PDB file of N, CA and C in Angstrom:
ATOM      1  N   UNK L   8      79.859 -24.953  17.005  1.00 39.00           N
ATOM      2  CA  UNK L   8      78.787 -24.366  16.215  1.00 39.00           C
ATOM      3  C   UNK L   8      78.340 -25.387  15.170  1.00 39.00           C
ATOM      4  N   UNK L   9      76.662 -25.834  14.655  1.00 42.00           N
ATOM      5  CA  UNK L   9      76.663 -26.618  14.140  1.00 42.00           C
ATOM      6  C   UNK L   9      76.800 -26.126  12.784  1.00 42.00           C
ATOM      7  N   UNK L  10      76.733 -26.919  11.920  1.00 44.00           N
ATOM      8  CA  UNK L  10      76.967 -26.622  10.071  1.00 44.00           C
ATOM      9  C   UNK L  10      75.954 -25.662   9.931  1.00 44.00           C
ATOM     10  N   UNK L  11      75.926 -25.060   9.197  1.00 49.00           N
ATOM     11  CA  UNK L  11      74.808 -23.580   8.739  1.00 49.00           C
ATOM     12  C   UNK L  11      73.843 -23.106   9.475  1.00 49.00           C
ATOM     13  N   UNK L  12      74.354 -22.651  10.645  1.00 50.00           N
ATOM     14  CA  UNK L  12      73.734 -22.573  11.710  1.00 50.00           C
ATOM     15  C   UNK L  12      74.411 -20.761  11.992  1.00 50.00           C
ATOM     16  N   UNK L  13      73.866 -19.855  12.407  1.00 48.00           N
ATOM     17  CA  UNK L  13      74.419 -18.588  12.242  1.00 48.00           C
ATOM     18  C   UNK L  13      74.444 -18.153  14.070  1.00 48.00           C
ATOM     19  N   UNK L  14      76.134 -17.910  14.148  1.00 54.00           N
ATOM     20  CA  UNK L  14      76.127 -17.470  15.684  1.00 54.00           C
ATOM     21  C   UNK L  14      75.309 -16.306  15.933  1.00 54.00           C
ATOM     22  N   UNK L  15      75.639 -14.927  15.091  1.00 64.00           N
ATOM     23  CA  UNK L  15      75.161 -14.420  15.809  1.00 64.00           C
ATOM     24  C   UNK L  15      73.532 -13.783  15.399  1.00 64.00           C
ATOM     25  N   UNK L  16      72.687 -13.363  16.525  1.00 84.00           N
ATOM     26  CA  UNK L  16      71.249 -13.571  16.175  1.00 84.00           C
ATOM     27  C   UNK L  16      71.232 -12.176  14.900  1.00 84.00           C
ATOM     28  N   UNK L  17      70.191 -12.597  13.964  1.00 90.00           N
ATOM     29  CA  UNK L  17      69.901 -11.968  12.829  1.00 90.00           C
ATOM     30  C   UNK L  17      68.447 -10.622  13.352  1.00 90.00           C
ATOM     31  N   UNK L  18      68.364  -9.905  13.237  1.00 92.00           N
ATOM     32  CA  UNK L  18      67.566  -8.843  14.444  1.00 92.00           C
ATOM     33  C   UNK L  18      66.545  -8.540  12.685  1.00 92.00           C
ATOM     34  N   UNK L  19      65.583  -9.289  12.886  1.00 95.00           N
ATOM     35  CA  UNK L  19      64.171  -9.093  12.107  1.00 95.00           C
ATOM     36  C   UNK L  19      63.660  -7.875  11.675  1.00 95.00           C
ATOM     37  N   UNK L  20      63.902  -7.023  12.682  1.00 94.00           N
ATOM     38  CA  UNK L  20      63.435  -5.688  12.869  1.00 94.00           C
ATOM     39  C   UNK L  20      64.570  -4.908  11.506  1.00 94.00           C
ATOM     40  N   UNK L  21      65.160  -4.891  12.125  1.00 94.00           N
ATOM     41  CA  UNK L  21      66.592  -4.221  11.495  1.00 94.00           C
ATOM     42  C   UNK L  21      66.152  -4.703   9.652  1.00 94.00           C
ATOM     43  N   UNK L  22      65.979  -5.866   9.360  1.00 96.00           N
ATOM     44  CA  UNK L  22      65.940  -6.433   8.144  1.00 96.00           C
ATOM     45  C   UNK L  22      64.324  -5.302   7.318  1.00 96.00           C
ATOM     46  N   UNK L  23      63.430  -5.434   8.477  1.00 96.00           N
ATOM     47  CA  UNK L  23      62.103  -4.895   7.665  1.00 96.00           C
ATOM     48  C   UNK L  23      62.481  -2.959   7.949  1.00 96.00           C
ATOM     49  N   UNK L  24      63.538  -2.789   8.739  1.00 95.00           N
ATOM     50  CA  UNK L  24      63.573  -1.351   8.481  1.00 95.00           C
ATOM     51  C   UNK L  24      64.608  -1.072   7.457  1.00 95.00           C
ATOM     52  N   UNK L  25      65.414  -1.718   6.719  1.00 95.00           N
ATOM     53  CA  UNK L  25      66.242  -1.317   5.906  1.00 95.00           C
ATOM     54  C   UNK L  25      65.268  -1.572   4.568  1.00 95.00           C
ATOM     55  N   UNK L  26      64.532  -2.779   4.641  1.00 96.00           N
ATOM     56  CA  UNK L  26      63.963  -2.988   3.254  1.00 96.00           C
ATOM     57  C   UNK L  26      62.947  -1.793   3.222  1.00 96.00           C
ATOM     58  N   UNK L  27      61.753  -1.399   4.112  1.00 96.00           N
ATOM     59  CA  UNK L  27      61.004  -0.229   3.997  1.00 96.00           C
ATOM     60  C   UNK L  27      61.807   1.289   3.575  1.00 96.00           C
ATOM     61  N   UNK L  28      63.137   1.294   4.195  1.00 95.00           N
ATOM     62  CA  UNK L  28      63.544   2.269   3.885  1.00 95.00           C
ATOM     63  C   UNK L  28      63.998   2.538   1.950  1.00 95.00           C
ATOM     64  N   UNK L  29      64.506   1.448   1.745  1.00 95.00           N
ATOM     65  CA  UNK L  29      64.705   1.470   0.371  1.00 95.00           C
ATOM     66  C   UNK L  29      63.038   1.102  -0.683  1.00 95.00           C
ATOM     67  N   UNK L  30      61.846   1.301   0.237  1.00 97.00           N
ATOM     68  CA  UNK L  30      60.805   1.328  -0.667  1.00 97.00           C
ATOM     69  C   UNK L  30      60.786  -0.149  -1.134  1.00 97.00           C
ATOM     70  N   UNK L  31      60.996  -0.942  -0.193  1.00 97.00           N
ATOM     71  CA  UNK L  31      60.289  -2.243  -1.063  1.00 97.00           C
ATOM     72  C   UNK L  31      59.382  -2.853  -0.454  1.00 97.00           C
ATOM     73  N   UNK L  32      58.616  -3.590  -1.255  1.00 98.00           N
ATOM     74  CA  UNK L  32      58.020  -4.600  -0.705  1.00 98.00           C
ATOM     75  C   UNK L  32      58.461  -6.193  -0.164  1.00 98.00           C
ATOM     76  N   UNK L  33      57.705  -7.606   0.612  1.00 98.00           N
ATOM     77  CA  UNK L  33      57.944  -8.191   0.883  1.00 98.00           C
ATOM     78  C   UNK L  33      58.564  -8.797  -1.068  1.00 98.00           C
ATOM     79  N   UNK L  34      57.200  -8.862  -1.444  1.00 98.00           N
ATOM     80  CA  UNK L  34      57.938  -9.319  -3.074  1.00 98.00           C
ATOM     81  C   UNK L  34      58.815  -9.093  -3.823  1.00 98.00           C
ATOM     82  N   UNK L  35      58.645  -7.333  -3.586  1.00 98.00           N
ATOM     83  CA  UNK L  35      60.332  -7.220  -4.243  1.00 98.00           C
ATOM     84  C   UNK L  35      61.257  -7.471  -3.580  1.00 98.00           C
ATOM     85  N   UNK L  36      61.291  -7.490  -2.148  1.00 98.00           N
ATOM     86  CA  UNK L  36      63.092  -7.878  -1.623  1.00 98.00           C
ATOM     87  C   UNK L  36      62.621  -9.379  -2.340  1.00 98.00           C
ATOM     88  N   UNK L  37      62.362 -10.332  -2.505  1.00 98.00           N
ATOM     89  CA  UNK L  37      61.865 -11.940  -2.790  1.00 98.00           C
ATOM     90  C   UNK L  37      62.523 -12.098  -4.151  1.00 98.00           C
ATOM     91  N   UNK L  38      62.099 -10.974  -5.140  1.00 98.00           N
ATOM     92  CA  UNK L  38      62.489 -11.166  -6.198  1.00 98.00           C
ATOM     93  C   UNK L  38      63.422 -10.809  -6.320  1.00 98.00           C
ATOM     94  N   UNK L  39      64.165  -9.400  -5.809  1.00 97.00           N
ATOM     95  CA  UNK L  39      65.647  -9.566  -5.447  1.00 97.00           C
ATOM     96  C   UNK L  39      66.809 -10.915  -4.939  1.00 97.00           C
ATOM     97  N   UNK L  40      65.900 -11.514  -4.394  1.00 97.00           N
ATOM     98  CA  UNK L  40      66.776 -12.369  -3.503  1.00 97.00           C
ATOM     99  C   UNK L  40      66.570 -13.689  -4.740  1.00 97.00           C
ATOM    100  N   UNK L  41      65.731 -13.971  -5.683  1.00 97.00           N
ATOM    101  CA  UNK L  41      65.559 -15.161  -6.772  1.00 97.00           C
ATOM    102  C   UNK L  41      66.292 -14.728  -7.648  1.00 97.00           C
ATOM    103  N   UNK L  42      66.902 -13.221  -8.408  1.00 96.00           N
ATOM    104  CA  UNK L  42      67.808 -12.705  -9.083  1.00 96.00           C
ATOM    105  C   UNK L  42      68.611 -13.492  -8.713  1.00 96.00           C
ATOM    106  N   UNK L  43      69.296 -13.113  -7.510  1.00 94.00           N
ATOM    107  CA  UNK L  43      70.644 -13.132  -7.299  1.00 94.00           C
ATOM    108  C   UNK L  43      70.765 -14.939  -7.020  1.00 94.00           C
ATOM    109  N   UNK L  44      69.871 -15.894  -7.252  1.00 94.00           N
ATOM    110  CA  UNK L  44      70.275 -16.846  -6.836  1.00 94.00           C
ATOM    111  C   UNK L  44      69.506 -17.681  -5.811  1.00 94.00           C
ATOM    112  N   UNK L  45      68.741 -17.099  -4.893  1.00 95.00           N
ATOM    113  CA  UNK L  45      68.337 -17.746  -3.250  1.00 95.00           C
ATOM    114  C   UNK L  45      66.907 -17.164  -3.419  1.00 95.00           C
ATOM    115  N   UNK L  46      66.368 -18.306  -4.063  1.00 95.00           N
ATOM    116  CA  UNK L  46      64.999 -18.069  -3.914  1.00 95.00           C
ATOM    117  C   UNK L  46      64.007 -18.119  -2.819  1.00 95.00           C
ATOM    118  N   UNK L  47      63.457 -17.007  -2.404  1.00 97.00           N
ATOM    119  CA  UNK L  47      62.958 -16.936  -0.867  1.00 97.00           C
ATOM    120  C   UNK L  47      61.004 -16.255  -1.629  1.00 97.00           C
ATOM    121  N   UNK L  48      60.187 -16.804  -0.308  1.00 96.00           N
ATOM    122  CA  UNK L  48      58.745 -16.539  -0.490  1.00 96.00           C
ATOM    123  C   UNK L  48      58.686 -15.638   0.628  1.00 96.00           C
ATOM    124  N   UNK L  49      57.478 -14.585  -0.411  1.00 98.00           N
ATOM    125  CA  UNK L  49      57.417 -13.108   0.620  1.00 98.00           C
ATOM    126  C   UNK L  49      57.276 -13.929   2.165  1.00 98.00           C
ATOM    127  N   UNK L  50      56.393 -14.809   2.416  1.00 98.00           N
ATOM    128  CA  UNK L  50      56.204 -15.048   3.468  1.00 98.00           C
ATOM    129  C   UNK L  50      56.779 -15.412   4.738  1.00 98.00           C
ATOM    130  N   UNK L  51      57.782 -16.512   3.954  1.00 97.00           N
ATOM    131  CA  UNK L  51      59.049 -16.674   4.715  1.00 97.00           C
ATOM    132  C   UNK L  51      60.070 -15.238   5.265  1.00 97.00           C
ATOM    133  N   UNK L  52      60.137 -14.467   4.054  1.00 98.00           N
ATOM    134  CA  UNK L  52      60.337 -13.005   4.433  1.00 98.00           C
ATOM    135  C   UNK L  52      59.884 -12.327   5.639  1.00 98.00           C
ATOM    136  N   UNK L  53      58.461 -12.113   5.691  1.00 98.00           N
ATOM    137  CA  UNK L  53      57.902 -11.990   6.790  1.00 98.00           C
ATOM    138  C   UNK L  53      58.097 -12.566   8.099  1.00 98.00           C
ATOM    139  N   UNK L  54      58.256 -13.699   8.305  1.00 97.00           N
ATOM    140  CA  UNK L  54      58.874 -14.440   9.046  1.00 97.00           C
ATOM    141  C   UNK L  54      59.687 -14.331  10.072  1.00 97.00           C
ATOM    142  N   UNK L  55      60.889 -13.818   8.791  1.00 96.00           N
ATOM    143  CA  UNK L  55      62.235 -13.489   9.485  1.00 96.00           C
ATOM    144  C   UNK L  55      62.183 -12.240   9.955  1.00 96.00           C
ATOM    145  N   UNK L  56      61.524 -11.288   9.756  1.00 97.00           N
ATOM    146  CA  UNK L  56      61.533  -9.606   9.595  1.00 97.00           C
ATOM    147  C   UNK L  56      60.790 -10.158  10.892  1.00 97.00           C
ATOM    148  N   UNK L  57      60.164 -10.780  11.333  1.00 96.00           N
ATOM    149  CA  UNK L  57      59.183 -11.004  12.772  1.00 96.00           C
ATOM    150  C   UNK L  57      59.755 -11.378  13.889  1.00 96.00           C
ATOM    151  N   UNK L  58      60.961 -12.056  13.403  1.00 93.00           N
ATOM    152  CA  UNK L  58      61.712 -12.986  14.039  1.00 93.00           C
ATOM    153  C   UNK L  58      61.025 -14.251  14.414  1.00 93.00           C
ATOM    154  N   UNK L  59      60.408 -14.879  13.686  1.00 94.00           N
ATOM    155  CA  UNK L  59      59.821 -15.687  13.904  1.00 94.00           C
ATOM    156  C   UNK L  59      60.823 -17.245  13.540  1.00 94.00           C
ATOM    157  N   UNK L  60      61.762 -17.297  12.803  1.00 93.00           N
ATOM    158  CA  UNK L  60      62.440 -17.724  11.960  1.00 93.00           C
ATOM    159  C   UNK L  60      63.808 -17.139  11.449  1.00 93.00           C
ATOM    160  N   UNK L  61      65.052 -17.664  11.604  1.00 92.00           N
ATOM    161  CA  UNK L  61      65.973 -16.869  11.424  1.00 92.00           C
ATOM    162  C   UNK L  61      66.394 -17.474   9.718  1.00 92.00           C
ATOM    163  N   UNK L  62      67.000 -16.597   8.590  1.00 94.00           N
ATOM    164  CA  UNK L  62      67.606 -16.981   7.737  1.00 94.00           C
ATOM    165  C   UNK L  62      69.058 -18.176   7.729  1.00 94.00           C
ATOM    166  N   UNK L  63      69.106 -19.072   6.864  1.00 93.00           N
ATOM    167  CA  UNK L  63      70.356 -19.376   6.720  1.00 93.00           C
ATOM    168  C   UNK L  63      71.334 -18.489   6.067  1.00 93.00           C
ATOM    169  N   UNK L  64      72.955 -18.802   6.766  1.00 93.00           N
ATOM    170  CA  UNK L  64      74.064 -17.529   6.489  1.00 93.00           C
ATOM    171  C   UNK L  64      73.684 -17.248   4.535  1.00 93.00           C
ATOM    172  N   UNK L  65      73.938 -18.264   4.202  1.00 95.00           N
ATOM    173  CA  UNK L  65      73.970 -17.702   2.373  1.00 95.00           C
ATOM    174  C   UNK L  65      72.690 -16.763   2.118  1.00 95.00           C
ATOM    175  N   UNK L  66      71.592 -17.361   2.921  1.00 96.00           N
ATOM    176  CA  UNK L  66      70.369 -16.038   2.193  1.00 96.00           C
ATOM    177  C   UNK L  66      70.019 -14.587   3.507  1.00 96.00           C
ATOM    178  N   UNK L  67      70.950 -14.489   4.795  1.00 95.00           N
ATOM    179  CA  UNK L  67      71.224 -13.670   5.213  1.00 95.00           C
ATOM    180  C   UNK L  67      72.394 -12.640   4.186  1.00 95.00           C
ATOM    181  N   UNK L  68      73.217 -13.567   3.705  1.00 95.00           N
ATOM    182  CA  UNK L  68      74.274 -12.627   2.940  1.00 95.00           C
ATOM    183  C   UNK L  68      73.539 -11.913   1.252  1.00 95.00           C
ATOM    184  N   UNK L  69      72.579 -12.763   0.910  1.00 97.00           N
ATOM    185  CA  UNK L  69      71.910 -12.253   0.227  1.00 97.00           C
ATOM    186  C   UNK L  69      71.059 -11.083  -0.068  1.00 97.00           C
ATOM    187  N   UNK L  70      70.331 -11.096   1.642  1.00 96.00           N
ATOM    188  CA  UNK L  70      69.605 -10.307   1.564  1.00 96.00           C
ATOM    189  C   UNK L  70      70.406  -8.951   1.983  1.00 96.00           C
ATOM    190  N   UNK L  71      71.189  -8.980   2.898  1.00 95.00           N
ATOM    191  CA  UNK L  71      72.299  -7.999   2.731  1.00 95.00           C
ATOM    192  C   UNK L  71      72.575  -6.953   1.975  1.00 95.00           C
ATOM    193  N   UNK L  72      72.866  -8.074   0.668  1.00 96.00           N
ATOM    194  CA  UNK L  72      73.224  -7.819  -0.452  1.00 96.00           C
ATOM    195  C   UNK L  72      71.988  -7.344  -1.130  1.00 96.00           C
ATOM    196  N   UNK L  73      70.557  -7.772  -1.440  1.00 96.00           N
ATOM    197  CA  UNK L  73      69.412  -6.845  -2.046  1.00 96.00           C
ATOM    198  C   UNK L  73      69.476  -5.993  -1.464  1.00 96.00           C
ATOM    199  N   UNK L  74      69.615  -5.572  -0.038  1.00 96.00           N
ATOM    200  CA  UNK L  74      68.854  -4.512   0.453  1.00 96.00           C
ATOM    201  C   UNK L  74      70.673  -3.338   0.402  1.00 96.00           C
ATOM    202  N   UNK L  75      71.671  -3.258   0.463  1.00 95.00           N
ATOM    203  CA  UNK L  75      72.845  -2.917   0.019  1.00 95.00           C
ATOM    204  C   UNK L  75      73.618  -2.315   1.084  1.00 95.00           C
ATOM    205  N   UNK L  76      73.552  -3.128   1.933  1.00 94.00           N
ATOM    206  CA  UNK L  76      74.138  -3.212   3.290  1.00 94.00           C
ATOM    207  C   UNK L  76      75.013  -4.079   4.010  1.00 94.00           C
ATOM    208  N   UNK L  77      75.882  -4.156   4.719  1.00 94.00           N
ATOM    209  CA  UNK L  77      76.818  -5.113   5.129  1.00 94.00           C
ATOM    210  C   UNK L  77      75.930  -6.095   6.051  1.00 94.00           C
ATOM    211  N   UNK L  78      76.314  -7.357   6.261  1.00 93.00           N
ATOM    212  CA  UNK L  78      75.748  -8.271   6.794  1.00 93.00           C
ATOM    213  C   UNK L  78      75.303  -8.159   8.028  1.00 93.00           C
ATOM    214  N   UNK L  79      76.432  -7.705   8.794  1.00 91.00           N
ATOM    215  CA  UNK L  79      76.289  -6.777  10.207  1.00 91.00           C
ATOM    216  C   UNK L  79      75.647  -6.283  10.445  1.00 91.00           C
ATOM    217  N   UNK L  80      74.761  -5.341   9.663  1.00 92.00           N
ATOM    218  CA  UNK L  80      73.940  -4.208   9.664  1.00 92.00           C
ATOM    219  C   UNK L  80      71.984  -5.104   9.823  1.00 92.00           C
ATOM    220  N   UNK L  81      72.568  -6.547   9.877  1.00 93.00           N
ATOM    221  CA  UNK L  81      71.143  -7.138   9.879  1.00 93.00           C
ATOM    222  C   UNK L  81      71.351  -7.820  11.295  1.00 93.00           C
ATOM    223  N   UNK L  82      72.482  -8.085  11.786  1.00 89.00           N
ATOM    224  CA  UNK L  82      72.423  -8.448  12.978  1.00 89.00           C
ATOM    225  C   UNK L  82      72.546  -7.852  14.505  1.00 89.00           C
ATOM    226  N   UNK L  83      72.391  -8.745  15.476  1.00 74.00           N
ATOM    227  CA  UNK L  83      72.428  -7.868  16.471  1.00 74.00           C
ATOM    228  C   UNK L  83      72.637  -8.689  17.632  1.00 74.00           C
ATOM    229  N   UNK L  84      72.923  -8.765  18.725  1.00 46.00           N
ATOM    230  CA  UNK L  84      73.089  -9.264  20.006  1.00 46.00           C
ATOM    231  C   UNK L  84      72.147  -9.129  21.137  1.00 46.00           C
ATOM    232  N   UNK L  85      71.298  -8.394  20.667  1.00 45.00           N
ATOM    233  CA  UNK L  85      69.862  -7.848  21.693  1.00 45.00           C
ATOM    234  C   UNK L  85      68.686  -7.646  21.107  1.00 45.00           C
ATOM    235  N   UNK L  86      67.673  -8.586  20.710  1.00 40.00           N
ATOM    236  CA  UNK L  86      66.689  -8.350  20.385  1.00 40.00           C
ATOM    237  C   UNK L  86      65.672  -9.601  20.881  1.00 40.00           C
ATOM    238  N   UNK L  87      64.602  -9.363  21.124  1.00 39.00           N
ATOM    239  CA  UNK L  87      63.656 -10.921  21.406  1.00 39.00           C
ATOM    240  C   UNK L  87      63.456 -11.343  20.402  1.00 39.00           C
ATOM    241  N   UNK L  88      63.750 -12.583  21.034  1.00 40.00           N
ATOM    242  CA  UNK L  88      62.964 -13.710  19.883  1.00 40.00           C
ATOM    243  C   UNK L  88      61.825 -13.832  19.654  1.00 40.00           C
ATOM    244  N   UNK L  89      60.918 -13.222  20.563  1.00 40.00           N
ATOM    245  CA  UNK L  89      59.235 -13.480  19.966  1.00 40.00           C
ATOM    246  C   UNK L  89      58.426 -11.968  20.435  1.00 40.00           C
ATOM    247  N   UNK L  90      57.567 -11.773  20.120  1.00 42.00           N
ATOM    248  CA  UNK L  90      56.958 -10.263  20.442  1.00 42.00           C
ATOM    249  C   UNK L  90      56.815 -10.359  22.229  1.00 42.00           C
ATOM    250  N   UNK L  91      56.701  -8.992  22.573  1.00 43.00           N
ATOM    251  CA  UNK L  91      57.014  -8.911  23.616  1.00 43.00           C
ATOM    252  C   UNK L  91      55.547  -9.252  24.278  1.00 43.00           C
ATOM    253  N   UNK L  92      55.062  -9.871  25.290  1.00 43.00           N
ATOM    254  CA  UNK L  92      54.060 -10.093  25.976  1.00 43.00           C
ATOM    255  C   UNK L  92      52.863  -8.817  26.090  1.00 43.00           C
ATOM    256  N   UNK L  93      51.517  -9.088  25.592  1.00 47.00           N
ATOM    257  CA  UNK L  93      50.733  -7.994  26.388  1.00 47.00           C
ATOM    258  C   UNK L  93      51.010  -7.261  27.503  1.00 47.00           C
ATOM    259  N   UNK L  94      50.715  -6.101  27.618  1.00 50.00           N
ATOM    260  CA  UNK L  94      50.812  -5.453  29.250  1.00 50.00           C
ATOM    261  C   UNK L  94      52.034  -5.171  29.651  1.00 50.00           C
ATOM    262  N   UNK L  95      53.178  -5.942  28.677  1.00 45.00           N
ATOM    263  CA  UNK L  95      54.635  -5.302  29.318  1.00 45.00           C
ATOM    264  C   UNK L  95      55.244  -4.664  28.940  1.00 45.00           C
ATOM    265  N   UNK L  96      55.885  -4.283  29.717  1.00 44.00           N
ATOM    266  CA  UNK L  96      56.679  -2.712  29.289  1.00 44.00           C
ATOM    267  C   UNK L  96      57.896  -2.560  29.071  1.00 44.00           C
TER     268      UNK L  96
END
């Protein structure tokens, strides 16, 4: 495994349904995450919630941690990496 490189895949989805559920926005999880240390841009946020881009482990454990959930709870073993194609099902 290389240096800060995260085995297992971080599931985007999972990240923008825990933050919606606790009522935030892209900015406030952002400013949550510059509190605590790991300064992240809504956009990059977006990003990851897309899966477009996966977090490194320290600002996966971060965001974890804003949104007040175990790390686990952002990952997953089955999800695509990019939106699913027009027309398919």
């Amino acid at each position: 495994m290389a240096h800060g490189r995260i085995s297992t895949p971080v599931d985007g989805r999972a990240i923008r349904m825990r933050r919606e559920q606790s009522g935030l926005t892209l900015r406030d999880l952002a400013a949550r995450c510059r509190k605590a240390g790991q300064p992240v841009n809504p956009s990059q946020l977006s990003k990851i919630e897309r899966n477009i881009c996966r977090p490194r482990p320290r600002l996966l454990a971060t965001l974890a941690k804003a949104l007040k959930v175990p790390v686990e709870a952002l990952t997953s073993g089955d999800f695509p990496t990019t939106a699913p194609r027009a027309g398919a099902a």
